[in-house]
Coordinates of C-alpha atoms in Angstrom, one line a residue:
Chain A
X83 CA -37.9 -0.6 24.6
X84 CA -36.9 -3.8 26.4
X85 CA -33.4 -5.2 26.6
X86 CA -34.0 -7.7 24.1
X87 CA -35.5 -5.1 21.7
X88 CA -32.5 -2.9 22.1
X89 CA -30.1 -5.7 21.5
X90 CA -32.1 -6.8 18.4
X91 CA -32.1 -2.9 17.1
X92 CA -28.1 -2.8 17.5
X93 CA -27.6 -6.2 15.7
X94 CA -29.9 -5.7 12.8
X95 CA -28.7 -2.1 12.4
X96 CA -25.0 -3.2 12.3
X97 CA -25.9 -6.3 10.2
X98 CA -27.4 -4.1 7.6
X99 CA -25.0 -1.3 7.6
X100 CA -21.9 -3.4 7.6
X101 CA -23.3 -6.3 5.6
X102 CA -22.5 -8.9 8.5
X103 CA -23.8 -12.3 8.3
X104 CA -26.3 -12.7 11.7
X105 CA -25.3 -16.1 12.1
X106 CA -21.7 -14.6 13.1
X107 CA -23.1 -12.2 15.4
X108 CA -23.0 -13.7 18.9
X109 CA -22.7 -11.4 21.8
X110 CA -18.9 -12.7 22.3
X111 CA -18.2 -12.0 18.7
X112 CA -15.1 -9.8 18.6
X113 CA -15.6 -6.9 16.1
X114 CA -12.4 -7.0 14.7
X115 CA -11.1 -10.5 14.8
X116 CA -14.6 -12.4 14.2
X117 CA -16.5 -9.7 12.2
X118 CA -13.8 -8.0 10.2
X119 CA -14.2 -4.5 11.2
X120 CA -11.2 -2.3 11.9
X121 CA -10.6 1.0 13.4
X122 CA -11.6 2.9 10.2
X123 CA -15.0 1.7 10.8
X124 CA -15.6 2.9 14.4
X125 CA -17.0 6.4 13.0
X126 CA -19.5 4.7 11.1
X127 CA -20.3 2.2 13.9
X128 CA -21.0 5.5 16.1
X129 CA -23.1 7.1 13.4
X130 CA -25.2 3.9 13.0
X131 CA -25.9 3.7 16.6
X132 CA -26.7 7.5 16.8
X133 CA -29.1 7.1 14.1
X134 CA -30.9 4.1 15.5
X135 CA -31.3 5.3 18.9
X136 CA -31.4 9.0 18.3
X137 CA -28.9 10.1 20.7
X138 CA -25.4 11.7 20.4
X139 CA -22.4 9.6 21.3
X140 CA -19.7 11.9 22.9
X141 CA -17.9 9.1 24.9
X142 CA -14.7 8.7 23.0
X143 CA -13.0 6.6 25.5
X144 CA -15.6 4.2 26.1
X145 CA -16.3 4.0 22.1
X146 CA -12.4 3.3 22.0
X147 CA -12.7 0.3 24.5
X148 CA -15.4 -1.5 22.7
X149 CA -14.2 -4.7 21.4
X150 CA -17.1 -7.1 21.3
X151 CA -20.8 -7.1 20.1
X152 CA -21.6 -7.5 24.0
X153 CA -19.5 -4.5 24.6
X154 CA -21.8 -2.4 22.1
X155 CA -24.8 -3.8 23.8
X156 CA -23.6 -2.7 27.3
X157 CA -22.5 0.6 26.2
X158 CA -25.9 1.4 24.5
X159 CA -28.1 0.0 27.4
X160 CA -26.1 2.2 29.9
X161 CA -26.6 5.3 27.6
X162 CA -30.1 4.6 27.5
X163 CA -30.6 4.1 31.1
X164 CA -28.5 7.4 31.5
X165 CA -30.5 9.4 29.3
X166 CA -33.9 8.3 30.7
Chain B
X23 CA 2.3 2.2 -19.2
X24 CA 2.1 0.9 -15.7
X25 CA 1.2 3.4 -13.3
X26 CA 2.0 3.2 -9.2
X27 CA -0.8 5.5 -8.6
X28 CA -3.8 7.3 -10.5
X29 CA -5.0 10.7 -9.1
X30 CA -8.5 12.1 -9.9
X31 CA -8.5 15.7 -10.2
X32 CA -5.6 18.0 -11.2
X33 CA -6.4 20.8 -8.7
X34 CA -4.0 21.9 -6.0
X35 CA -4.6 18.5 -3.7
X36 CA -4.1 16.4 -6.9
X37 CA -1.0 18.1 -8.3
X38 CA 0.7 18.3 -4.7
X39 CA 0.0 14.6 -4.3
X40 CA 1.3 13.7 -7.5
X41 CA 4.4 15.7 -6.9
X42 CA 5.0 14.1 -3.7
X43 CA 4.7 10.7 -4.9
X44 CA 6.5 11.3 -8.1
X45 CA 9.3 12.8 -6.2
X46 CA 9.9 9.5 -4.1
X47 CA 10.0 7.2 -7.6
X48 CA 6.4 6.5 -8.2
X49 CA 5.1 6.3 -11.7
X50 CA 2.0 8.7 -11.2
X51 CA -0.9 9.8 -13.8
X52 CA -3.3 12.6 -13.1
X53 CA -6.6 12.5 -14.8
X54 CA -8.7 15.8 -14.9
X55 CA -12.2 16.2 -16.3
X56 CA -11.8 19.7 -17.1
X57 CA -10.0 20.4 -20.7
X58 CA -7.2 22.5 -18.6
X59 CA -5.5 21.6 -15.0
X60 CA -6.7 23.3 -11.8
X61 CA -9.7 25.3 -13.5
X62 CA -10.8 27.2 -10.0
X63 CA -7.2 28.1 -8.9
X64 CA -5.7 29.0 -12.1
X65 CA -8.1 32.1 -12.4
X66 CA -8.6 33.9 -15.4
X67 CA -8.2 37.3 -17.2
X68 CA -10.7 39.8 -18.3
X69 CA -9.8 42.9 -20.2
X70 CA -6.1 42.9 -19.2
X71 CA -6.8 41.9 -15.4
X72 CA -5.8 38.9 -14.0
X73 CA -8.6 37.6 -11.6
X74 CA -7.8 34.8 -9.0
X75 CA -10.9 32.7 -8.4
X76 CA -9.4 30.2 -6.1
X77 CA -6.3 31.1 -4.3
X78 CA -6.4 34.9 -2.9
X79 CA -4.2 34.7 0.1
X80 CA -2.5 32.3 2.4
X81 CA -1.7 32.1 6.1
X82 CA 1.3 30.3 7.6
X83 CA 4.0 31.2 5.2
X84 CA 5.9 33.6 7.5
X85 CA 9.0 32.8 9.4
X86 CA 8.8 29.5 10.9
X87 CA 5.5 29.0 9.2
X88 CA 4.4 25.4 8.9
X89 CA 3.8 25.6 5.2
X90 CA 7.5 26.5 4.3
X91 CA 9.0 23.0 4.9
X92 CA 6.4 21.8 2.3
X93 CA 7.0 24.4 -0.1
X94 CA 10.9 23.9 0.2
X95 CA 10.7 20.0 -0.2
X96 CA 8.1 20.3 -3.1
X97 CA 10.5 22.6 -4.8
X98 CA 8.0 25.2 -4.8
X99 CA 9.7 27.6 -2.7
X100 CA 12.3 28.3 -5.3
X101 CA 9.5 29.1 -8.0
X102 CA 7.3 31.3 -6.4
X103 CA 7.8 34.8 -5.2
X104 CA 5.7 35.4 -1.9
X105 CA 4.8 39.0 -0.9
X106 CA 3.8 39.9 2.6
X107 CA 0.5 41.5 3.4
X108 CA 0.5 44.7 5.1
X109 CA 2.0 44.1 8.6
X110 CA 0.0 46.8 10.0
X111 CA -3.2 45.6 8.6
X112 CA -3.9 42.6 6.7
X113 CA -7.4 42.2 6.9
X114 CA -9.9 45.1 7.8
X115 CA -13.2 45.2 8.8
X116 CA -15.9 47.7 8.2
X117 CA -19.4 48.1 9.7
X118 CA -21.8 49.3 7.1
X119 CA -24.1 50.9 9.5
X120 CA -21.6 53.3 11.4
X121 CA -18.8 53.3 9.0
X122 CA -16.5 52.2 11.8
X123 CA -13.3 50.4 10.5
X124 CA -10.9 48.0 12.3
X125 CA -7.8 46.5 11.0
X126 CA -5.9 43.4 12.1
X127 CA -2.0 43.7 12.0
X128 CA -0.1 40.6 11.5
X129 CA 1.2 38.5 14.2
X130 CA -0.5 37.1 17.6
X131 CA 1.6 39.5 19.8
X132 CA 0.6 42.5 17.3
X133 CA -3.0 41.4 17.1
X134 CA -3.4 41.2 20.9
X135 CA -2.0 44.8 21.5
X136 CA -4.2 46.3 18.9
X137 CA -7.3 44.5 20.2
X138 CA -6.3 45.3 23.9
X139 CA -6.0 49.0 22.8
X140 CA -9.3 49.1 21.0
X141 CA -11.1 47.1 23.9
X142 CA -9.3 47.6 26.9
X143 CA -12.1 46.1 29.4
X144 CA -11.8 43.0 27.5
X145 CA -7.8 42.8 27.8
X146 CA -7.6 39.7 30.1
X147 CA -10.1 37.6 27.8
X148 CA -8.5 38.6 24.7
X149 CA -5.1 37.4 26.0
X150 CA -6.5 34.0 27.1
X151 CA -8.4 33.6 23.6
X152 CA -5.3 34.6 21.5
X153 CA -3.2 32.1 23.5
X154 CA -5.4 29.6 22.8
X155 CA -5.5 30.1 19.2
X156 CA -1.9 30.5 19.1
X157 CA -1.1 27.3 20.9
X158 CA -3.7 25.0 18.9
X159 CA -3.7 26.4 15.3
X160 CA -1.2 24.2 14.2
X161 CA -1.7 21.5 16.6
X162 CA -2.4 18.9 13.6
X163 CA -0.3 16.3 11.8
X164 CA 1.9 17.6 9.2
X165 CA 1.4 21.2 10.3
X166 CA 3.2 20.0 13.5
X167 CA 5.8 17.4 12.2
X168 CA 5.5 15.6 15.6
X169 CA 1.7 15.3 16.0
X170 CA 0.7 11.6 15.0
X171 CA -2.2 11.0 12.6
X172 CA -5.3 9.6 14.6
X173 CA -7.7 7.4 12.7
X174 CA -10.5 8.0 15.4
X175 CA -11.4 11.4 17.1
X176 CA -14.4 13.0 18.4
X177 CA -12.6 16.4 19.6
X178 CA -13.6 18.3 16.5
X179 CA -16.8 16.9 16.1
X180 CA -18.2 17.4 19.7
X181 CA -16.2 20.3 20.7
X182 CA -17.4 23.9 21.3
X183 CA -18.5 26.1 18.5
X184 CA -16.8 29.3 17.7
X185 CA -20.1 31.1 18.6
X186 CA -20.0 29.6 22.0
X187 CA -16.3 30.4 22.7
X188 CA -17.0 34.2 21.6
X189 CA -20.1 34.7 23.9
X190 CA -17.6 35.9 26.4
X191 CA -17.1 38.8 24.3
X192 CA -20.7 39.8 24.1
X193 CA -20.2 43.3 25.5
X194 CA -18.2 44.1 22.5
X195 CA -20.0 43.1 19.3
X196 CA -17.3 44.8 17.3
X197 CA -14.7 42.4 18.7
X198 CA -16.9 39.4 18.3
X199 CA -17.3 40.4 14.7
X200 CA -13.3 40.7 14.3
X201 CA -12.7 37.2 15.8
X202 CA -15.4 35.6 13.9
X203 CA -15.0 37.1 10.2
X204 CA -12.6 34.5 9.1
X205 CA -15.6 32.0 8.9
X206 CA -16.1 33.6 5.5
X207 CA -12.8 31.7 4.6
X208 CA -14.1 28.3 5.5
X209 CA -17.9 28.7 4.8
X210 CA -19.2 27.5 8.1
X211 CA -21.6 29.7 10.2
X212 CA -19.7 30.2 13.5
X213 CA -22.7 28.6 15.3
X214 CA -21.7 25.3 13.7
X215 CA -18.1 26.0 13.2
X216 CA -15.9 24.1 15.5
X217 CA -13.6 26.3 17.8
X218 CA -10.5 24.1 16.4
X219 CA -11.5 24.9 12.6
X220 CA -11.6 28.5 13.1
X221 CA -8.4 28.4 15.3
X222 CA -6.7 26.7 12.3
X223 CA -7.6 28.7 9.6
X224 CA -7.8 32.3 11.4
X225 CA -4.6 31.4 13.3
X226 CA -2.7 30.9 10.2
X227 CA -3.5 34.3 9.2
X228 CA -3.0 35.7 12.4
X229 CA 0.6 34.0 12.3
X230 CA 1.1 35.6 8.8
X231 CA -0.4 36.4 5.7
X232 CA 1.1 36.5 2.3
X233 CA 0.2 36.6 -1.4
X234 CA 1.8 34.8 -4.3
X235 CA 3.2 36.9 -7.3
X236 CA 1.1 36.1 -10.1
X237 CA -1.6 34.4 -7.8
X238 CA -2.8 31.0 -8.2
X239 CA -2.0 30.8 -11.9
X240 CA 1.6 31.0 -10.9
X241 CA 1.5 28.5 -8.2
X242 CA -0.5 26.2 -10.6
X243 CA 2.3 26.9 -13.2
X244 CA 5.1 26.0 -11.0
X245 CA 3.5 22.8 -9.9
X246 CA 2.8 21.6 -13.6
X247 CA 6.5 22.3 -14.2
X248 CA 7.6 20.5 -11.2
X249 CA 5.1 17.5 -11.8
X250 CA 6.3 17.4 -15.7
X251 CA 10.2 17.4 -14.6
X252 CA 9.4 14.5 -11.8
X253 CA 7.9 12.4 -14.7
X254 CA 4.0 12.7 -13.8
X255 CA 1.7 12.2 -16.7
X256 CA -1.3 14.4 -16.8
X257 CA -4.5 13.7 -18.9
X258 CA -7.3 16.4 -19.2
X259 CA -10.5 15.8 -20.7
X260 CA -10.6 12.6 -18.8
X261 CA -13.7 12.3 -16.7
X262 CA -13.6 9.1 -14.1
X263 CA -16.9 7.3 -14.3
X264 CA -15.7 4.6 -11.9
X265 CA -13.1 3.4 -9.6
X266 CA -12.1 -0.1 -10.2
X267 CA -11.5 -2.6 -7.2
X268 CA -10.2 -6.0 -7.8
X269 CA -9.8 -8.7 -5.0
X270 CA -10.6 -6.3 -2.5
X271 CA -8.2 -3.5 -3.4
X272 CA -8.1 -0.6 -5.6
X273 CA -7.1 -1.5 -9.1
X274 CA -7.6 1.4 -11.3
X275 CA -10.2 3.9 -13.1
X276 CA -12.6 3.9 -15.9
X277 CA -12.9 7.1 -18.1
X278 CA -16.2 8.4 -19.6
X279 CA -14.4 7.5 -23.0
X280 CA -14.4 3.6 -21.9
X281 CA -10.6 3.4 -21.3
X282 CA -9.7 1.4 -18.5
X283 CA -6.5 2.4 -16.7
X284 CA -4.8 0.5 -14.2
X285 CA -2.9 1.2 -10.9
X286 CA -2.6 -0.4 -7.5
X287 CA -3.3 2.9 -5.9
X288 CA -6.1 5.7 -6.6
X289 CA -6.1 8.9 -5.1
X290 CA -9.7 10.8 -5.4
X291 CA -9.5 14.3 -4.8
X292 CA -13.3 14.8 -5.8
X293 CA -15.8 16.1 -3.4
X294 CA -16.5 13.0 -1.3
X295 CA -20.2 13.4 -1.8
X296 CA -19.4 12.1 -5.4
X297 CA -17.6 9.1 -4.4
X298 CA -20.2 6.6 -3.9
X299 CA -21.2 6.7 -7.7
X300 CA -17.8 6.0 -8.6
X301 CA -17.6 3.1 -6.4
X302 CA -20.3 0.8 -7.7
X303 CA -18.9 -2.4 -6.7
X304 CA -16.1 -1.9 -4.3
X305 CA -17.2 -3.4 -1.4
X306 CA -17.4 -0.6 0.9
X307 CA -19.7 -0.8 3.6
X308 CA -23.3 0.8 3.2
X309 CA -22.6 2.8 6.5
X310 CA -19.5 4.6 5.2
X311 CA -21.3 5.1 1.6
X312 CA -24.4 6.6 3.5
X313 CA -22.0 8.9 5.6
X314 CA -20.2 10.3 2.4
X315 CA -23.5 10.9 0.5
X316 CA -24.8 12.8 3.6
X317 CA -21.9 15.2 4.0
X318 CA -23.0 18.9 4.4
X319 CA -21.3 21.3 2.1
X320 CA -19.8 24.7 2.8
X321 CA -21.9 27.9 1.9
X322 CA -21.9 28.9 -1.9
X323 CA -21.2 32.3 -3.2
X324 CA -21.6 35.1 -5.6
X325 CA -18.2 36.1 -6.9
X326 CA -17.9 39.6 -8.4
X327 CA -15.2 40.3 -10.7
X328 CA -15.1 43.9 -11.4
X329 CA -12.9 46.9 -12.7
X330 CA -12.8 50.3 -10.9
X331 CA -11.7 53.4 -12.8
X332 CA -10.9 54.9 -9.3
X333 CA -7.9 53.0 -8.2
X334 CA -8.4 50.5 -5.2
X335 CA -5.4 51.2 -3.3
X336 CA -7.4 50.4 -0.3
X337 CA -7.2 46.5 -1.0
X338 CA -3.4 46.7 -1.7
X339 CA -2.0 44.0 0.4
X340 CA -5.1 44.1 2.4
X341 CA -8.6 42.3 2.2
X342 CA -11.8 43.8 3.6
X343 CA -14.6 42.3 5.4
X344 CA -17.8 44.2 5.5
X345 CA -20.7 43.7 7.7
X346 CA -24.0 45.2 7.8
X347 CA -23.6 45.7 11.8
X348 CA -21.4 44.7 14.6
X349 CA -22.0 40.9 15.6
X350 CA -20.8 37.5 15.4
X351 CA -20.6 36.9 11.8
X352 CA -23.7 35.1 10.1
X353 CA -26.1 36.1 7.6
X354 CA -26.1 33.7 4.9
X355 CA -29.7 33.2 5.6
X356 CA -30.4 37.0 5.3
X357 CA -31.7 39.0 2.2
X358 CA -28.7 39.4 -0.1
X359 CA -28.3 43.3 0.7
X360 CA -27.8 42.2 4.4
X361 CA -25.2 39.7 4.2
X362 CA -21.4 40.3 5.1
X363 CA -18.8 40.1 2.1
X364 CA -15.3 40.0 1.6
X365 CA -13.2 42.3 -0.8
X366 CA -9.9 41.3 -2.4
X367 CA -7.8 43.4 -4.8
X368 CA -7.1 41.7 -8.2
X369 CA -3.7 41.6 -9.9
X370 CA -2.0 43.6 -6.9
X371 CA 1.5 42.3 -7.1
X372 CA 2.8 44.5 -9.8
X373 CA 3.7 48.1 -9.8
X374 CA 0.6 49.5 -11.3
X375 CA -2.5 50.7 -9.5
X376 CA -4.8 48.0 -8.2
X377 CA -7.9 48.3 -10.2
X378 CA -9.5 44.7 -10.3
X379 CA -11.9 43.9 -7.6
X380 CA -12.8 40.4 -6.2
X381 CA -15.9 40.6 -4.1
X382 CA -17.3 37.4 -2.4
X383 CA -21.0 37.3 -1.2
X384 CA -22.0 34.3 0.8
X385 CA -25.1 32.5 -0.8
X386 CA -27.0 29.5 -0.5
X387 CA -27.5 27.0 -3.3
X388 CA -31.5 27.2 -3.1
X389 CA -31.0 30.6 -4.5
X390 CA -30.2 28.9 -8.2
X391 CA -31.7 25.4 -7.6
X392 CA -34.7 26.4 -9.3
X393 CA -32.8 26.7 -12.8
X394 CA -32.2 23.3 -12.6
X395 CA -29.2 23.1 -15.3
X396 CA -27.5 19.9 -15.2
X397 CA -24.5 21.1 -17.3
X398 CA -23.0 24.2 -18.3
X399 CA -25.6 25.3 -20.8
X400 CA -27.8 28.0 -19.6
X401 CA -31.0 29.9 -20.9
X402 CA -31.7 33.4 -21.9
X403 CA -34.3 33.6 -19.0
X404 CA -31.4 32.8 -16.7
X405 CA -29.1 35.2 -18.1
X406 CA -31.5 38.1 -17.7
X407 CA -31.9 36.8 -14.0
X408 CA -28.0 37.0 -13.8
X409 CA -28.0 40.5 -15.0
X410 CA -30.6 41.5 -12.5
X411 CA -28.6 39.9 -9.9
X412 CA -25.2 41.7 -11.3
X413 CA -27.0 45.0 -10.8
X414 CA -28.2 44.2 -7.4
X415 CA -24.7 43.2 -6.2
X416 CA -22.7 45.9 -7.7
X417 CA -25.2 48.3 -6.2
X418 CA -24.8 46.5 -2.6
X419 CA -20.9 46.9 -2.7
X420 CA -21.0 50.5 -4.0
X421 CA -23.6 51.4 -1.0
X422 CA -21.4 49.9 1.5
X423 CA -18.0 51.2 0.1
X424 CA -17.8 54.7 -1.4
X425 CA -14.6 53.6 -2.9
X426 CA -16.4 51.5 -5.3
X427 CA -18.4 54.1 -6.7
X428 CA -16.9 53.5 -10.1
X429 CA -17.1 49.9 -10.1
X430 CA -17.9 48.4 -13.1
X431 CA -18.7 44.6 -13.5
X432 CA -16.7 42.3 -15.6
X433 CA -18.1 38.8 -14.7
X434 CA -20.1 37.2 -12.0
X435 CA -19.8 33.6 -10.6
X436 CA -22.9 32.1 -9.1
X437 CA -23.4 29.1 -6.9
X438 CA -24.1 27.3 -10.6
X439 CA -20.4 28.4 -11.7
X440 CA -18.9 27.1 -8.5
X441 CA -20.9 23.8 -8.7
X442 CA -19.7 23.2 -12.4
X443 CA -16.1 24.4 -12.3
X444 CA -15.2 22.7 -8.7
X445 CA -17.7 19.9 -9.1
X446 CA -19.1 20.7 -5.7
X447 CA -22.8 19.8 -5.4
X448 CA -24.6 22.9 -4.2
X449 CA -21.7 25.0 -5.2
X450 CA -20.0 24.7 -1.8
X451 CA -17.1 27.2 -2.1
X452 CA -14.8 25.4 0.1
X453 CA -16.4 21.7 -0.7
X454 CA -17.4 19.6 2.2
X455 CA -17.9 21.5 5.5
X456 CA -16.0 20.8 8.6
X457 CA -18.8 21.2 11.2
X458 CA -19.9 20.2 14.7
X459 CA -21.6 16.9 14.6
X460 CA -20.3 15.7 11.2
X461 CA -17.5 13.1 10.8
X462 CA -15.5 14.1 7.8
X463 CA -13.9 11.1 5.9
X464 CA -10.5 10.2 6.5
X465 CA -7.7 10.4 3.7
X466 CA -7.5 6.4 4.2
X467 CA -10.4 4.2 3.5
X468 CA -11.3 0.7 4.0
X469 CA -10.4 -0.1 0.4
X470 CA -6.9 -0.9 0.6
X471 CA -5.0 1.5 -2.2
X472 CA -8.0 4.0 -2.3
X473 CA -7.2 7.4 -0.7
X474 CA -8.9 10.8 -0.4
X475 CA -7.3 14.0 -0.6
X476 CA -8.6 17.5 -0.7
X477 CA -10.0 20.1 1.6
X478 CA -12.9 17.5 2.8
X479 CA -10.2 15.7 4.7
X480 CA -8.5 18.5 6.4
X481 CA -9.6 22.1 5.9
X482 CA -9.8 24.5 3.0
X483 CA -7.4 26.9 1.5
X484 CA -3.8 25.9 0.4
X485 CA -2.9 25.1 3.9
X486 CA -5.5 22.2 4.1
X487 CA -5.0 21.0 0.3
X488 CA -1.3 20.5 1.2
X489 CA -1.9 18.8 4.6
X490 CA -4.4 16.6 2.8
X491 CA -1.9 15.6 0.2
X492 CA 0.9 14.9 2.8
X493 CA -1.6 12.7 4.8
X494 CA -2.3 10.8 1.6
X495 CA 1.1 10.4 0.4
X496 CA 2.4 9.9 3.9
X497 CA 0.1 6.9 4.1
X498 CA 1.4 5.5 1.1
X499 CA 5.2 6.4 1.5
X500 CA 5.2 6.0 5.5
X501 CA 4.5 9.0 7.7
X502 CA 7.8 8.5 9.4
X503 CA 9.5 9.0 6.1
X504 CA 7.7 11.7 4.8
X505 CA 7.8 13.8 8.0
X506 CA 11.5 12.8 8.2
X507 CA 11.8 14.6 4.7
X508 CA 9.9 17.6 5.5
X509 CA 12.0 17.9 8.9
X510 CA 15.1 18.2 6.8
X511 CA 13.4 21.5 5.4
X512 CA 12.3 23.1 8.3

């Protein structure tokens, strides 16, 4: 999967599972301030990513540090790199 | 009538939550689909013997026990008479193949001494393990009144399993059995059970083990009296078909009768798998609803209710776990006759002899699924299958326990019974499982005003349901406030 494909899969999965508007989903979009998520959504975000990429996310601190859509992109890309 | 909160379900979690809120000035309505409150915990009578079907014994009620402040604060402590299980042995374990028997005494230090005496070569590891359990079992909000509630944690989802932790004891399979047998009390196999879950449940019993005089029926009676005095309204035969949301917050419920009742706060104590159906247009994220729908359930069971002509004194103030052969507990996938099971004496707090037996044998819902009954109606064919199962189960109990040679069956609950009385899909005996890899729902939801209480958000048993009620009511009343109130009683 290319980097662009990974990013597209992340964005489309989150858009569908959290009913987000793709137009609002620029890489700098803040999950909490711009996209309306809150800390209660973190678990579901983890599960959506686990389902989309078929890996297990155990990096609690890294997940807690996520703020923007780009943070998610970089987190997933690093994880794919790590696992390959 | 304007209500501050509507609680769905008059089980232990629902009644406890109602009492917590009403004690703090909230106007509360509890709606229950059954014709009477708490159909599972209230138990039933057959031929003059009272049988508990939900509550059997509780941990954490001894000196300094974390449940005591809750019972005192709620006013339950004055209304319930507790009796301690046998301090020299509250849970015994028998291996059917050898007839060998062990019996755990009450208290961490006593258990440690007992196990070290039986398995001296494992002494160091036993000490380390029991210290771990002793120092972690109550390390959760409201069992420890200084631990904060976290809305995101991976610790219990990706930690070690009980099975992994017990591998160190593999030279001593009897010891592995003794340390894993309490998995029957939370319905998750040791290879899937988070170590922290086992510590919480088993640890509470290692701390102390008590029964309630009059059993679950007395517990419910006391709760009903207290909620009545606190002005809570209870409506039975009231099945909720949907939870209403307006302007992005919870607004009330709609009953099967068509009646709509409004309140800004709704506490659902239903199995969370059922929640998405109740929330047609609440605006919750598809990701959340999918997670709820996929939650795995605890194992189901056959529960044998019997009577013995020969007194069952071996079950007075003591339970017995039976396993075919020493090993880490498992076996729900095994043929019926090779599964471990659990025995408790019924109606045992009086002065008379113990003659009633409750026997719980783990089962899988798939064993009854093909009957496909949607409601409580059964067919003649099913009844004859149930008769056959009854004979097999009684035979199995008798074969493993000579003490039960004169056992006569009075009633049998199957996974279908559990499904219908506790509204647990697949008859999960403790509702939703807490297992590795699964994120259970939290007491708070993304719909303001909608909360979840019950076993699924914490753990099973009296302890789990009471903690879940504290978590929900703490979210409504303020955790600092509620913890402060409870601290006054500790």
